[in-house]
């Protein structure tokens, strides 16, 4: 383990080829091959005129901080669709990509309508980061089809509902207090479960997942992750590394197990899971398309 600025860096995570969006120096000091690192960053500008100089300066700051020659991926987010200056920003990002400053241009939490608007302008988008889990399957409504038709991959988060989709909550009473929902993620995804169908239905889902996990000798988290990875437009699942937290090694093992070609959900597994999820509410009707929960 190496430590810098209060952040512990896990050698096991690095050796497992999990790309980390961190500076190079801590890895150099612990003897790791920094050439294996990929430089990924988010760009979430404040609402103001999006001229070329402003956008390029933001990218150059990231390049300097991460000590790289170019950015492997820039994920762009914009809060207000009514403010169309996001199209100006993306136009400049696209130009900078063609000039070699960016390898992949991506989005976070954009809906299908805006994704279509952006790509129709000739802006090449490689991925869109959206919430996708057994609880929240909104991407399957419209987003997946568009992405498949336009060679765009989904990078998904919330796939384990902040940790709620695990054995830890199987057969447990519904958590309601701040002490029980002690992270922002737990509180957020517990609210999503409430909208989806409630704690009782969620327990039925955990039972189905635990049954599948026993068949495959893996964890509930591995089954939940594998389910989303198998969706046609999904290119990857984002799972927190829990660097420096007790039990992180098991967490990494679960993540790697879910990616193993040996883990293949069966027709029986999928039938058991679908028997539960089909009893849930339609979150697309309740919330809207991907990312709509972040916008009024």
C-alpha positions as protocol buffer text, in pm:
chain_id: "A"
residue {
  index: 1
  type: UNK
  ca { x: 0 y: 0 z: 0 }
}
residue {
  index: 2
  type: UNK
  ca { x: 114 y: 352 z: -78 }
}
residue {
  index: 3
  type: UNK
  ca { x: -39 y: 659 z: 73 }
}
residue {
  index: 4
  type: UNK
  ca { x: -49 y: 1018 z: -46 }
}
residue {
  index: 5
  type: UNK
  ca { x: -271 y: 1304 z: 62 }
}
residue {
  index: 6
  type: UNK
  ca { x: -466 y: 1081 z: 297 }
}
residue {
  index: 7
  type: UNK
  ca { x: -570 y: 840 z: 19 }
}
residue {
  index: 8
  type: UNK
  ca { x: -453 y: 480 z: 39 }
}
residue {
  index: 9
  type: UNK
  ca { x: -378 y: 316 z: -294 }
}
residue {
  index: 10
  type: UNK
  ca { x: -438 y: -56 z: -315 }
}
residue {
  index: 11
  type: UNK
  ca { x: -167 y: -258 z: -490 }
}
residue {
  index: 12
  type: UNK
  ca { x: -411 y: -549 z: -532 }
}
residue {
  index: 13
  type: UNK
  ca { x: -656 y: -327 z: -719 }
}
residue {
  index: 14
  type: UNK
  ca { x: -380 y: -215 z: -951 }
}
residue {
  index: 15
  type: UNK
  ca { x: -254 y: -568 z: -1012 }
}
residue {
  index: 16
  type: UNK
  ca { x: -607 y: -674 z: -1106 }
}
residue {
  index: 17
  type: UNK
  ca { x: -595 y: -426 z: -1398 }
}
residue {
  index: 18
  type: UNK
  ca { x: -867 y: -205 z: -1257 }
}
residue {
  index: 19
  type: UNK
  ca { x: -811 y: 140 z: -1409 }
}
residue {
  index: 20
  type: UNK
  ca { x: -795 y: 411 z: -1146 }
}
residue {
  index: 21
  type: UNK
  ca { x: -848 y: 782 z: -1211 }
}
residue {
  index: 22
  type: UNK
  ca { x: -566 y: 894 z: -983 }
}
residue {
  index: 23
  type: UNK
  ca { x: -236 y: 1076 z: -1022 }
}
residue {
  index: 24
  type: UNK
  ca { x: 72 y: 886 z: -1131 }
}
residue {
  index: 25
  type: UNK
  ca { x: 307 y: 972 z: -846 }
}
residue {
  index: 26
  type: UNK
  ca { x: 157 y: 743 z: -578 }
}
residue {
  index: 27
  type: UNK
  ca { x: 184 y: 447 z: -814 }
}
residue {
  index: 28
  type: UNK
  ca { x: 539 y: 531 z: -912 }
}
residue {
  index: 29
  type: UNK
  ca { x: 639 y: 542 z: -546 }
}
residue {
  index: 30
  type: UNK
  ca { x: 497 y: 193 z: -489 }
}
residue {
  index: 31
  type: UNK
  ca { x: 673 y: 38 z: -787 }
}
residue {
  index: 32
  type: UNK
  ca { x: 376 y: 10 z: -1024 }
}
residue {
  index: 33
  type: UNK
  ca { x: 391 y: 45 z: -1402 }
}
residue {
  index: 34
  type: UNK
  ca { x: 225 y: 382 z: -1460 }
}
residue {
  index: 35
  type: UNK
  ca { x: 192 y: 318 z: -1834 }
}
residue {
  index: 36
  type: UNK
  ca { x: -99 y: 87 z: -1748 }
}
residue {
  index: 37
  type: UNK
  ca { x: -299 y: 376 z: -1602 }
}
residue {
  index: 38
  type: UNK
  ca { x: -570 y: 542 z: -1807 }
}
residue {
  index: 39
  type: UNK
  ca { x: -657 y: 909 z: -1763 }
}
residue {
  index: 40
  type: UNK
  ca { x: -1032 y: 955 z: -1732 }
}
residue {
  index: 41
  type: UNK
  ca { x: -1191 y: 1277 z: -1614 }
}
residue {
  index: 42
  type: UNK
  ca { x: -1528 y: 1447 z: -1595 }
}
residue {
  index: 43
  type: UNK
  ca { x: -1596 y: 1794 z: -1730 }
}
residue {
  index: 44
  type: UNK
  ca { x: -1894 y: 1966 z: -1568 }
}
residue {
  index: 45
  type: UNK
  ca { x: -1866 y: 2335 z: -1656 }
}
residue {
  index: 46
  type: UNK
  ca { x: -2068 y: 2609 z: -1492 }
}
residue {
  index: 47
  type: UNK
  ca { x: -2334 y: 2764 z: -1717 }
}
residue {
  index: 48
  type: UNK
  ca { x: -2155 y: 3037 z: -1910 }
}
residue {
  index: 49
  type: UNK
  ca { x: -2053 y: 3105 z: -2270 }
}
residue {
  index: 50
  type: UNK
  ca { x: -1872 y: 2793 z: -2389 }
}
residue {
  index: 51
  type: UNK
  ca { x: -1594 y: 2930 z: -2607 }
}
residue {
  index: 52
  type: UNK
  ca { x: -1301 y: 2725 z: -2736 }
}
residue {
  index: 53
  type: UNK
  ca { x: -1047 y: 2891 z: -2502 }
}
residue {
  index: 54
  type: UNK
  ca { x: -1248 y: 2808 z: -2189 }
}
residue {
  index: 55
  type: UNK
  ca { x: -1296 y: 2444 z: -2286 }
}
residue {
  index: 56
  type: UNK
  ca { x: -935 y: 2389 z: -2391 }
}
residue {
  index: 57
  type: UNK
  ca { x: -800 y: 2547 z: -2071 }
}
residue {
  index: 58
  type: UNK
  ca { x: -1014 y: 2312 z: -1862 }
}
residue {
  index: 59
  type: UNK
  ca { x: -872 y: 2012 z: -2046 }
}
residue {
  index: 60
  type: UNK
  ca { x: -517 y: 2137 z: -2015 }
}
residue {
  index: 61
  type: UNK
  ca { x: -559 y: 2167 z: -1638 }
}
residue {
  index: 62
  type: UNK
  ca { x: -657 y: 1801 z: -1620 }
}
residue {
  index: 63
  type: UNK
  ca { x: -369 y: 1700 z: -1846 }
}
residue {
  index: 64
  type: UNK
  ca { x: -123 y: 1887 z: -1623 }
}
residue {
  index: 65
  type: UNK
  ca { x: -263 y: 1746 z: -1299 }
}
residue {
  index: 66
  type: UNK
  ca { x: -267 y: 1390 z: -1427 }
}
residue {
  index: 67
  type: UNK
  ca { x: 76 y: 1424 z: -1590 }
}
residue {
  index: 68
  type: UNK
  ca { x: -31 y: 1285 z: -1926 }
}
residue {
  index: 69
  type: UNK
  ca { x: 1 y: 1394 z: -2288 }
}
residue {
  index: 70
  type: UNK
  ca { x: -366 y: 1349 z: -2365 }
}
residue {
  index: 71
  type: UNK
  ca { x: -685 y: 1243 z: -2190 }
}
residue {
  index: 72
  type: UNK
  ca { x: -801 y: 889 z: -2257 }
}
residue {
  index: 73
  type: UNK
  ca { x: -1161 y: 983 z: -2186 }
}
residue {
  index: 74
  type: UNK
  ca { x: -1350 y: 1303 z: -2106 }
}
residue {
  index: 75
  type: UNK
  ca { x: -1702 y: 1255 z: -1970 }
}
residue {
  index: 76
  type: UNK
  ca { x: -1916 y: 1565 z: -2019 }
}
residue {
  index: 77
  type: UNK
  ca { x: -2214 y: 1654 z: -1801 }
}
residue {
  index: 78
  type: UNK
  ca { x: -2456 y: 1947 z: -1823 }
}
residue {
  index: 79
  type: UNK
  ca { x: -2730 y: 2024 z: -1573 }
}
residue {
  index: 80
  type: UNK
  ca { x: -2985 y: 2226 z: -1772 }
}
residue {
  index: 81
  type: UNK
  ca { x: -3107 y: 2108 z: -2112 }
}
residue {
  index: 82
  type: UNK
  ca { x: -3283 y: 2442 z: -2166 }
}
residue {
  index: 83
  type: UNK
  ca { x: -2939 y: 2605 z: -2180 }
}
residue {
  index: 84
  type: UNK
  ca { x: -2825 y: 2489 z: -2522 }
}
residue {
  index: 85
  type: UNK
  ca { x: -2466 y: 2599 z: -2467 }
}
residue {
  index: 86
  type: UNK
  ca { x: -2385 y: 2235 z: -2396 }
}
residue {
  index: 87
  type: UNK
  ca { x: -2385 y: 2193 z: -2774 }
}
residue {
  index: 88
  type: UNK
  ca { x: -2116 y: 2462 z: -2804 }
}
residue {
  index: 89
  type: UNK
  ca { x: -1905 y: 2289 z: -2539 }
}
residue {
  index: 90
  type: UNK
  ca { x: -1941 y: 1951 z: -2707 }
}
residue {
  index: 91
  type: UNK
  ca { x: -1855 y: 2102 z: -3044 }
}
residue {
  index: 92
  type: UNK
  ca { x: -1526 y: 2232 z: -2902 }
}
residue {
  index: 93
  type: UNK
  ca { x: -1458 y: 1902 z: -2728 }
}
residue {
  index: 94
  type: UNK
  ca { x: -1514 y: 1722 z: -3057 }
}
residue {
  index: 95
  type: UNK
  ca { x: -1267 y: 1953 z: -3232 }
}
residue {
  index: 96
  type: UNK
  ca { x: -1009 y: 1895 z: -2958 }
}
residue {
  index: 97
  type: UNK
  ca { x: -1065 y: 1522 z: -2993 }
}
residue {
  index: 98
  type: UNK
  ca { x: -987 y: 1541 z: -3364 }
}
residue {
  index: 99
  type: UNK
  ca { x: -672 y: 1736 z: -3277 }
}
residue {
  index: 100
  type: UNK
  ca { x: -556 y: 1454 z: -3048 }
}
residue {
  index: 101
  type: UNK
  ca { x: -614 y: 1607 z: -2705 }
}
residue {
  index: 102
  type: UNK
  ca { x: -887 y: 1353 z: -2621 }
}
residue {
  index: 103
  type: UNK
  ca { x: -909 y: 988 z: -2717 }
}
residue {
  index: 104
  type: UNK
  ca { x: -1273 y: 919 z: -2620 }
}
residue {
  index: 105
  type: UNK
  ca { x: -1549 y: 1176 z: -2579 }
}
residue {
  index: 106
  type: UNK
  ca { x: -1828 y: 1057 z: -2352 }
}
residue {
  index: 107
  type: UNK
  ca { x: -2136 y: 1180 z: -2166 }
}
residue {
  index: 108
  type: UNK
  ca { x: -2281 y: 1131 z: -1820 }
}
residue {
  index: 109
  type: UNK
  ca { x: -2654 y: 1115 z: -1748 }
}
residue {
  index: 110
  type: UNK
  ca { x: -2778 y: 1243 z: -2082 }
}
residue {
  index: 111
  type: UNK
  ca { x: -3118 y: 1119 z: -2199 }
}
residue {
  index: 112
  type: UNK
  ca { x: -3194 y: 954 z: -2532 }
}
residue {
  index: 113
  type: UNK
  ca { x: -3343 y: 1265 z: -2690 }
}
residue {
  index: 114
  type: UNK
  ca { x: -3034 y: 1475 z: -2618 }
}
residue {
  index: 115
  type: UNK
  ca { x: -2802 y: 1191 z: -2720 }
}
residue {
  index: 116
  type: UNK
  ca { x: -2973 y: 1183 z: -3058 }
}
residue {
  index: 117
  type: UNK
  ca { x: -2949 y: 1562 z: -3085 }
}
residue {
  index: 118
  type: UNK
  ca { x: -2576 y: 1558 z: -3013 }
}
residue {
  index: 119
  type: UNK
  ca { x: -2483 y: 1274 z: -3247 }
}
residue {
  index: 120
  type: UNK
  ca { x: -2692 y: 1423 z: -3529 }
}
residue {
  index: 121
  type: UNK
  ca { x: -2440 y: 1710 z: -3535 }
}
residue {
  index: 122
  type: UNK
  ca { x: -2160 y: 1471 z: -3620 }
}
residue {
  index: 123
  type: UNK
  ca { x: -2020 y: 1461 z: -3267 }
}
residue {
  index: 124
  type: UNK
  ca { x: -1885 y: 1113 z: -3198 }
}
residue {
  index: 125
  type: UNK
  ca { x: -1984 y: 988 z: -2853 }
}
residue {
  index: 126
  type: UNK
  ca { x: -1826 y: 665 z: -2729 }
}
residue {
  index: 127
  type: UNK
  ca { x: -2023 y: 612 z: -2408 }
}
residue {
  index: 128
  type: UNK
  ca { x: -2294 y: 748 z: -2181 }
}
residue {
  index: 129
  type: UNK
  ca { x: -2268 y: 690 z: -1806 }
}
residue {
  index: 130
  type: UNK
  ca { x: -2613 y: 614 z: -1664 }
}
residue {
  index: 131
  type: UNK
  ca { x: -2776 y: 445 z: -1369 }
}
residue {
  index: 132
  type: UNK
  ca { x: -2860 y: 82 z: -1450 }
}
residue {
  index: 133
  type: UNK
  ca { x: -2942 y: -202 z: -1215 }
}
residue {
  index: 134
  type: UNK
  ca { x: -3199 y: -472 z: -1151 }
}
residue {
  index: 135
  type: UNK
  ca { x: -3390 y: -199 z: -968 }
}
residue {
  index: 136
  type: UNK
  ca { x: -3350 y: 75 z: -1227 }
}
residue {
  index: 137
  type: UNK
  ca { x: -3382 y: -67 z: -1578 }
}
residue {
  index: 138
  type: UNK
  ca { x: -3482 y: 257 z: -1750 }
}
residue {
  index: 139
  type: UNK
  ca { x: -3199 y: 234 z: -2008 }
}
residue {
  index: 140
  type: UNK
  ca { x: -3376 y: -68 z: -2158 }
}
residue {
  index: 141
  type: UNK
  ca { x: -3678 y: 145 z: -2251 }
}
residue {
  index: 142
  type: UNK
  ca { x: -3516 y: 365 z: -2519 }
}
residue {
  index: 143
  type: UNK
  ca { x: -3149 y: 425 z: -2452 }
}
residue {
  index: 144
  type: UNK
  ca { x: -3022 y: 75 z: -2532 }
}
residue {
  index: 145
  type: UNK
  ca { x: -3175 y: 62 z: -2877 }
}
residue {
  index: 146
  type: UNK
  ca { x: -3032 y: 400 z: -2976 }
}
residue {
  index: 147
  type: UNK
  ca { x: -2687 y: 315 z: -2842 }
}
residue {
  index: 148
  type: UNK
  ca { x: -2677 y: -16 z: -3027 }
}
residue {
  index: 149
  type: UNK
  ca { x: -2771 y: 157 z: -3351 }
}
residue {
  index: 150
  type: UNK
  ca { x: -2502 y: 423 z: -3306 }
}
residue {
  index: 151
  type: UNK
  ca { x: -2209 y: 226 z: -3162 }
}
residue {
  index: 152
  type: UNK
  ca { x: -2235 y: 392 z: -2821 }
}
residue {
  index: 153
  type: UNK
  ca { x: -2171 y: 194 z: -2505 }
}
residue {
  index: 154
  type: UNK
  ca { x: -2331 y: 242 z: -2167 }
}
residue {
  index: 155
  type: UNK
  ca { x: -2111 y: 272 z: -1860 }
}
residue {
  index: 156
  type: UNK
  ca { x: -2339 y: 195 z: -1571 }
}
residue {
  index: 157
  type: UNK
  ca { x: -2338 y: 294 z: -1206 }
}
residue {
  index: 158
  type: UNK
  ca { x: -2571 y: 219 z: -917 }
}
residue {
  index: 159
  type: UNK
  ca { x: -2561 y: -143 z: -1030 }
}
residue {
  index: 160
  type: UNK
  ca { x: -2534 y: -264 z: -670 }
}
residue {
  index: 161
  type: UNK
  ca { x: -2762 y: 11 z: -535 }
}
residue {
  index: 162
  type: UNK
  ca { x: -2492 y: 148 z: -310 }
}
residue {
  index: 163
  type: UNK
  ca { x: -2439 y: -196 z: -156 }
}
residue {
  index: 164
  type: UNK
  ca { x: -2805 y: -277 z: -93 }
}
residue {
  index: 165
  type: UNK
  ca { x: -2792 y: -550 z: -357 }
}
residue {
  index: 166
  type: UNK
  ca { x: -2589 y: -784 z: -137 }
}
residue {
  index: 167
  type: UNK
  ca { x: -2627 y: -1065 z: 116 }
}
residue {
  index: 168
  type: UNK
  ca { x: -2590 y: -808 z: 391 }
}
residue {
  index: 169
  type: UNK
  ca { x: -2951 y: -696 z: 349 }
}
residue {
  index: 170
  type: UNK
  ca { x: -3109 y: -1034 z: 279 }
}
residue {
  index: 171
  type: UNK
  ca { x: -3375 y: -1111 z: 539 }
}
residue {
  index: 172
  type: UNK
  ca { x: -3314 y: -783 z: 721 }
}
residue {
  index: 173
  type: UNK
  ca { x: -3566 y: -531 z: 847 }
}
residue {
  index: 174
  type: UNK
  ca { x: -3617 y: -225 z: 632 }
}
residue {
  index: 175
  type: UNK
  ca { x: -3352 y: 41 z: 704 }
}
residue {
  index: 176
  type: UNK
  ca { x: -3509 y: 380 z: 765 }
}
residue {
  index: 177
  type: UNK
  ca { x: -3284 y: 581 z: 996 }
}
residue {
  index: 178
  type: UNK
  ca { x: -2985 y: 791 z: 904 }
}
residue {
  index: 179
  type: UNK
  ca { x: -2770 y: 559 z: 1114 }
}
residue {
  index: 180
  type: UNK
  ca { x: -2878 y: 267 z: 895 }
}
residue {
  index: 181
  type: UNK
  ca { x: -2859 y: 458 z: 568 }
}
residue {
  index: 182
  type: UNK
  ca { x: -2524 y: 606 z: 661 }
}
residue {
  index: 183
  type: UNK
  ca { x: -2399 y: 704 z: 315 }
}
residue {
  index: 184
  type: UNK
  ca { x: -2550 y: 926 z: 49 }
}
residue {
  index: 185
  type: UNK
  ca { x: -2558 y: 627 z: -186 }
}
residue {
  index: 186
  type: UNK
  ca { x: -2753 y: 407 z: 56 }
}
residue {
  index: 187
  type: UNK
  ca { x: -3010 y: 681 z: 109 }
}
residue {
  index: 188
  type: UNK
  ca { x: -3038 y: 752 z: -263 }
}
residue {
  index: 189
  type: UNK
  ca { x: -3086 y: 392 z: -369 }
}
residue {
  index: 190
  type: UNK
  ca { x: -3318 y: 312 z: -80 }
}
residue {
  index: 191
  type: UNK
  ca { x: -3545 y: 588 z: -214 }
}
residue {
  index: 192
  type: UNK
  ca { x: -3517 y: 427 z: -557 }
}
residue {
  index: 193
  type: UNK
  ca { x: -3625 y: 94 z: -407 }
}
residue {
  index: 194
  type: UNK
  ca { x: -3924 y: 268 z: -247 }
}
residue {
  index: 195
  type: UNK
  ca { x: -4029 y: 399 z: -590 }
}
residue {
  index: 196
  type: UNK
  ca { x: -3957 y: 66 z: -758 }
}
residue {
  index: 197
  type: UNK
  ca { x: -4174 y: -150 z: -536 }
}
residue {
  index: 198
  type: UNK
  ca { x: -4075 y: -133 z: -171 }
}
residue {
  index: 199
  type: UNK
  ca { x: -3871 y: -336 z: 73 }
}
residue {
  index: 200
  type: UNK
  ca { x: -4083 y: -652 z: 64 }
}
residue {
  index: 201
  type: UNK
  ca { x: -4044 y: -687 z: -313 }
}
residue {
  index: 202
  type: UNK
  ca { x: -3677 y: -605 z: -278 }
}
residue {
  index: 203
  type: UNK
  ca { x: -3640 y: -895 z: -36 }
}
residue {
  index: 204
  type: UNK
  ca { x: -3796 y: -1123 z: -297 }
}
residue {
  index: 205
  type: UNK
  ca { x: -3535 y: -1001 z: -544 }
}
residue {
  index: 206
  type: UNK
  ca { x: -3252 y: -1070 z: -299 }
}
residue {
  index: 207
  type: UNK
  ca { x: -3384 y: -1423 z: -249 }
}
residue {
  index: 208
  type: UNK
  ca { x: -3382 y: -1481 z: -626 }
}
residue {
  index: 209
  type: UNK
  ca { x: -3029 y: -1342 z: -652 }
}
residue {
  index: 210
  type: UNK
  ca { x: -2905 y: -1546 z: -358 }
}
residue {
  index: 211
  type: UNK
  ca { x: -3051 y: -1861 z: -515 }
}
residue {
  index: 212
  type: UNK
  ca { x: -2865 y: -1789 z: -838 }
}
residue {
  index: 213
  type: UNK
  ca { x: -2549 y: -1704 z: -644 }
}
residue {
  index: 214
  type: UNK
  ca { x: -2556 y: -2045 z: -474 }
}
residue {
  index: 215
  type: UNK
  ca { x: -2589 y: -2217 z: -812 }
}
residue {
  index: 216
  type: UNK
  ca { x: -2276 y: -2040 z: -936 }
}
residue {
  index: 217
  type: UNK
  ca { x: -2080 y: -2033 z: -610 }
}
residue {
  index: 218
  type: UNK
  ca { x: -2054 y: -1656 z: -611 }
}
residue {
  index: 219
  type: UNK
  ca { x: -2201 y: -1354 z: -433 }
}
residue {
  index: 220
  type: UNK
  ca { x: -2532 y: -1174 z: -480 }
}
residue {
  index: 221
  type: UNK
  ca { x: -2331 y: -873 z: -597 }
}
residue {
  index: 222
  type: UNK
  ca { x: -2164 y: -1081 z: -868 }
}
residue {
  index: 223
  type: UNK
  ca { x: -2501 y: -1200 z: -1000 }
}
residue {
  index: 224
  type: UNK
  ca { x: -2647 y: -847 z: -995 }
}
residue {
  index: 225
  type: UNK
  ca { x: -2344 y: -712 z: -1178 }
}
residue {
  index: 226
  type: UNK
  ca { x: -2338 y: -996 z: -1432 }
}
residue {
  index: 227
  type: UNK
  ca { x: -2704 y: -930 z: -1515 }
}
residue {
  index: 228
  type: UNK
  ca { x: -2628 y: -571 z: -1614 }
}
residue {
  index: 229
  type: UNK
  ca { x: -2305 y: -661 z: -1793 }
}
residue {
  index: 230
  type: UNK
  ca { x: -2506 y: -897 z: -2012 }
}
residue {
  index: 231
  type: UNK
  ca { x: -2734 y: -618 z: -2134 }
}
residue {
  index: 232
  type: UNK
  ca { x: -2665 y: -559 z: -2505 }
}
residue {
  index: 233
  type: UNK
  ca { x: -2544 y: -197 z: -2496 }
}
residue {
  index: 234
  type: UNK
  ca { x: -2349 y: -214 z: -2170 }
}
residue {
  index: 235
  type: UNK
  ca { x: -1975 y: -178 z: -2211 }
}
residue {
  index: 236
  type: UNK
  ca { x: -1885 y: -176 z: -1843 }
}
residue {
  index: 237
  type: UNK
  ca { x: -2011 y: -145 z: -1487 }
}
residue {
  index: 238
  type: UNK
  ca { x: -1864 y: 111 z: -1248 }
}
residue {
  index: 239
  type: UNK
  ca { x: -1822 y: -33 z: -898 }
}
residue {
  index: 240
  type: UNK
  ca { x: -1660 y: 159 z: -612 }
}
residue {
  index: 241
  type: UNK
  ca { x: -1313 y: 32 z: -516 }
}
residue {
  index: 242
  type: UNK
  ca { x: -1344 y: 112 z: -142 }
}
residue {
  index: 243
  type: UNK
  ca { x: -975 y: 193 z: -125 }
}
residue {
  index: 244
  type: UNK
  ca { x: -842 y: 158 z: 228 }
}
residue {
  index: 245
  type: UNK
  ca { x: -1168 y: 14 z: 363 }
}
residue {
  index: 246
  type: UNK
  ca { x: -1172 y: -319 z: 546 }
}
residue {
  index: 247
  type: UNK
  ca { x: -1298 y: -597 z: 319 }
}
residue {
  index: 248
  type: UNK
  ca { x: -1196 y: -421 z: -1 }
}
residue {
  index: 249
  type: UNK
  ca { x: -1013 y: -733 z: -117 }
}
residue {
  index: 250
  type: UNK
  ca { x: -1335 y: -936 z: -119 }
}
residue {
  index: 251
  type: UNK
  ca { x: -1509 y: -651 z: -299 }
}
residue {
  index: 252
  type: UNK
  ca { x: -1245 y: -662 z: -573 }
}
residue {
  index: 253
  type: UNK
  ca { x: -1278 y: -1040 z: -597 }
}
residue {
  index: 254
  type: UNK
  ca { x: -1656 y: -1008 z: -639 }
}
residue {
  index: 255
  type: UNK
  ca { x: -1608 y: -753 z: -917 }
}
residue {
  index: 256
  type: UNK
  ca { x: -1363 y: -977 z: -1100 }
}
residue {
  index: 257
  type: UNK
  ca { x: -1588 y: -1280 z: -1057 }
}
residue {
  index: 258
  type: UNK
  ca { x: -1876 y: -1095 z: -1222 }
}
residue {
  index: 259
  type: UNK
  ca { x: -1656 y: -1035 z: -1528 }
}
residue {
  index: 260
  type: UNK
  ca { x: -1544 y: -1396 z: -1555 }
}
residue {
  index: 261
  type: UNK
  ca { x: -1660 y: -1583 z: -1868 }
}
residue {
  index: 262
  type: UNK
  ca { x: -1731 y: -1876 z: -1635 }
}
residue {
  index: 263
  type: UNK
  ca { x: -2019 y: -1686 z: -1477 }
}
residue {
  index: 264
  type: UNK
  ca { x: -2312 y: -1730 z: -1714 }
}
residue {
  index: 265
  type: UNK
  ca { x: -2662 y: -1671 z: -1585 }
}
residue {
  index: 266
  type: UNK
  ca { x: -2892 y: -1955 z: -1687 }
}
residue {
  index: 267
  type: UNK
  ca { x: -3246 y: -1948 z: -1820 }
}
residue {
  index: 268
  type: UNK
  ca { x: -3355 y: -2057 z: -1473 }
}
residue {
  index: 269
  type: UNK
  ca { x: -3163 y: -1772 z: -1308 }
}
residue {
  index: 270
  type: UNK
  ca { x: -3316 y: -1515 z: -1540 }
}
residue {
  index: 271
  type: UNK
  ca { x: -3666 y: -1657 z: -1499 }
}
residue {
  index: 272
  type: UNK
  ca { x: -3641 y: -1634 z: -1119 }
}
residue {
  index: 273
  type: UNK
  ca { x: -3516 y: -1276 z: -1138 }
}
residue {
  index: 274
  type: UNK
  ca { x: -3774 y: -1167 z: -1396 }
}
residue {
  index: 275
  type: UNK
  ca { x: -4055 y: -1319 z: -1191 }
}
residue {
  index: 276
  type: UNK
  ca { x: -3972 y: -1055 z: -929 }
}
residue {
  index: 277
  type: UNK
  ca { x: -3881 y: -754 z: -1142 }
}
residue {
  index: 278
  type: UNK
  ca { x: -4196 y: -781 z: -1355 }
}
residue {
  index: 279
  type: UNK
  ca { x: -4397 y: -710 z: -1039 }
}
residue {
  index: 280
  type: UNK
  ca { x: -4225 y: -375 z: -990 }
}
residue {
  index: 281
  type: UNK
  ca { x: -4337 y: -28 z: -1095 }
}
residue {
  index: 282
  type: UNK
  ca { x: -4226 y: 128 z: -1424 }
}
residue {
  index: 283
  type: UNK
  ca { x: -3955 y: 377 z: -1324 }
}
residue {
  index: 284
  type: UNK
  ca { x: -3953 y: 527 z: -1674 }
}
residue {
  index: 285
  type: UNK
  ca { x: -4314 y: 632 z: -1623 }
}
residue {
  index: 286
  type: UNK
  ca { x: -4244 y: 756 z: -1270 }
}
residue {
  index: 287
  type: UNK
  ca { x: -3908 y: 931 z: -1319 }
}
residue {
  index: 288
  type: UNK
  ca { x: -3848 y: 965 z: -1692 }
}
residue {
  index: 289
  type: UNK
  ca { x: -3551 y: 875 z: -1908 }
}
residue {
  index: 290
  type: UNK
  ca { x: -3192 y: 828 z: -1792 }
}
residue {
  index: 291
  type: UNK
  ca { x: -3064 y: 1127 z: -1596 }
}
residue {
  index: 292
  type: UNK
  ca { x: -3403 y: 1294 z: -1562 }
}
residue {
  index: 293
  type: UNK
  ca { x: -3382 y: 1252 z: -1183 }
}
residue {
  index: 294
  type: UNK
  ca { x: -3105 y: 1514 z: -1182 }
}
residue {
  index: 295
  type: UNK
  ca { x: -3301 y: 1772 z: -1378 }
}
residue {
  index: 296
  type: UNK
  ca { x: -3627 y: 1951 z: -1308 }
}
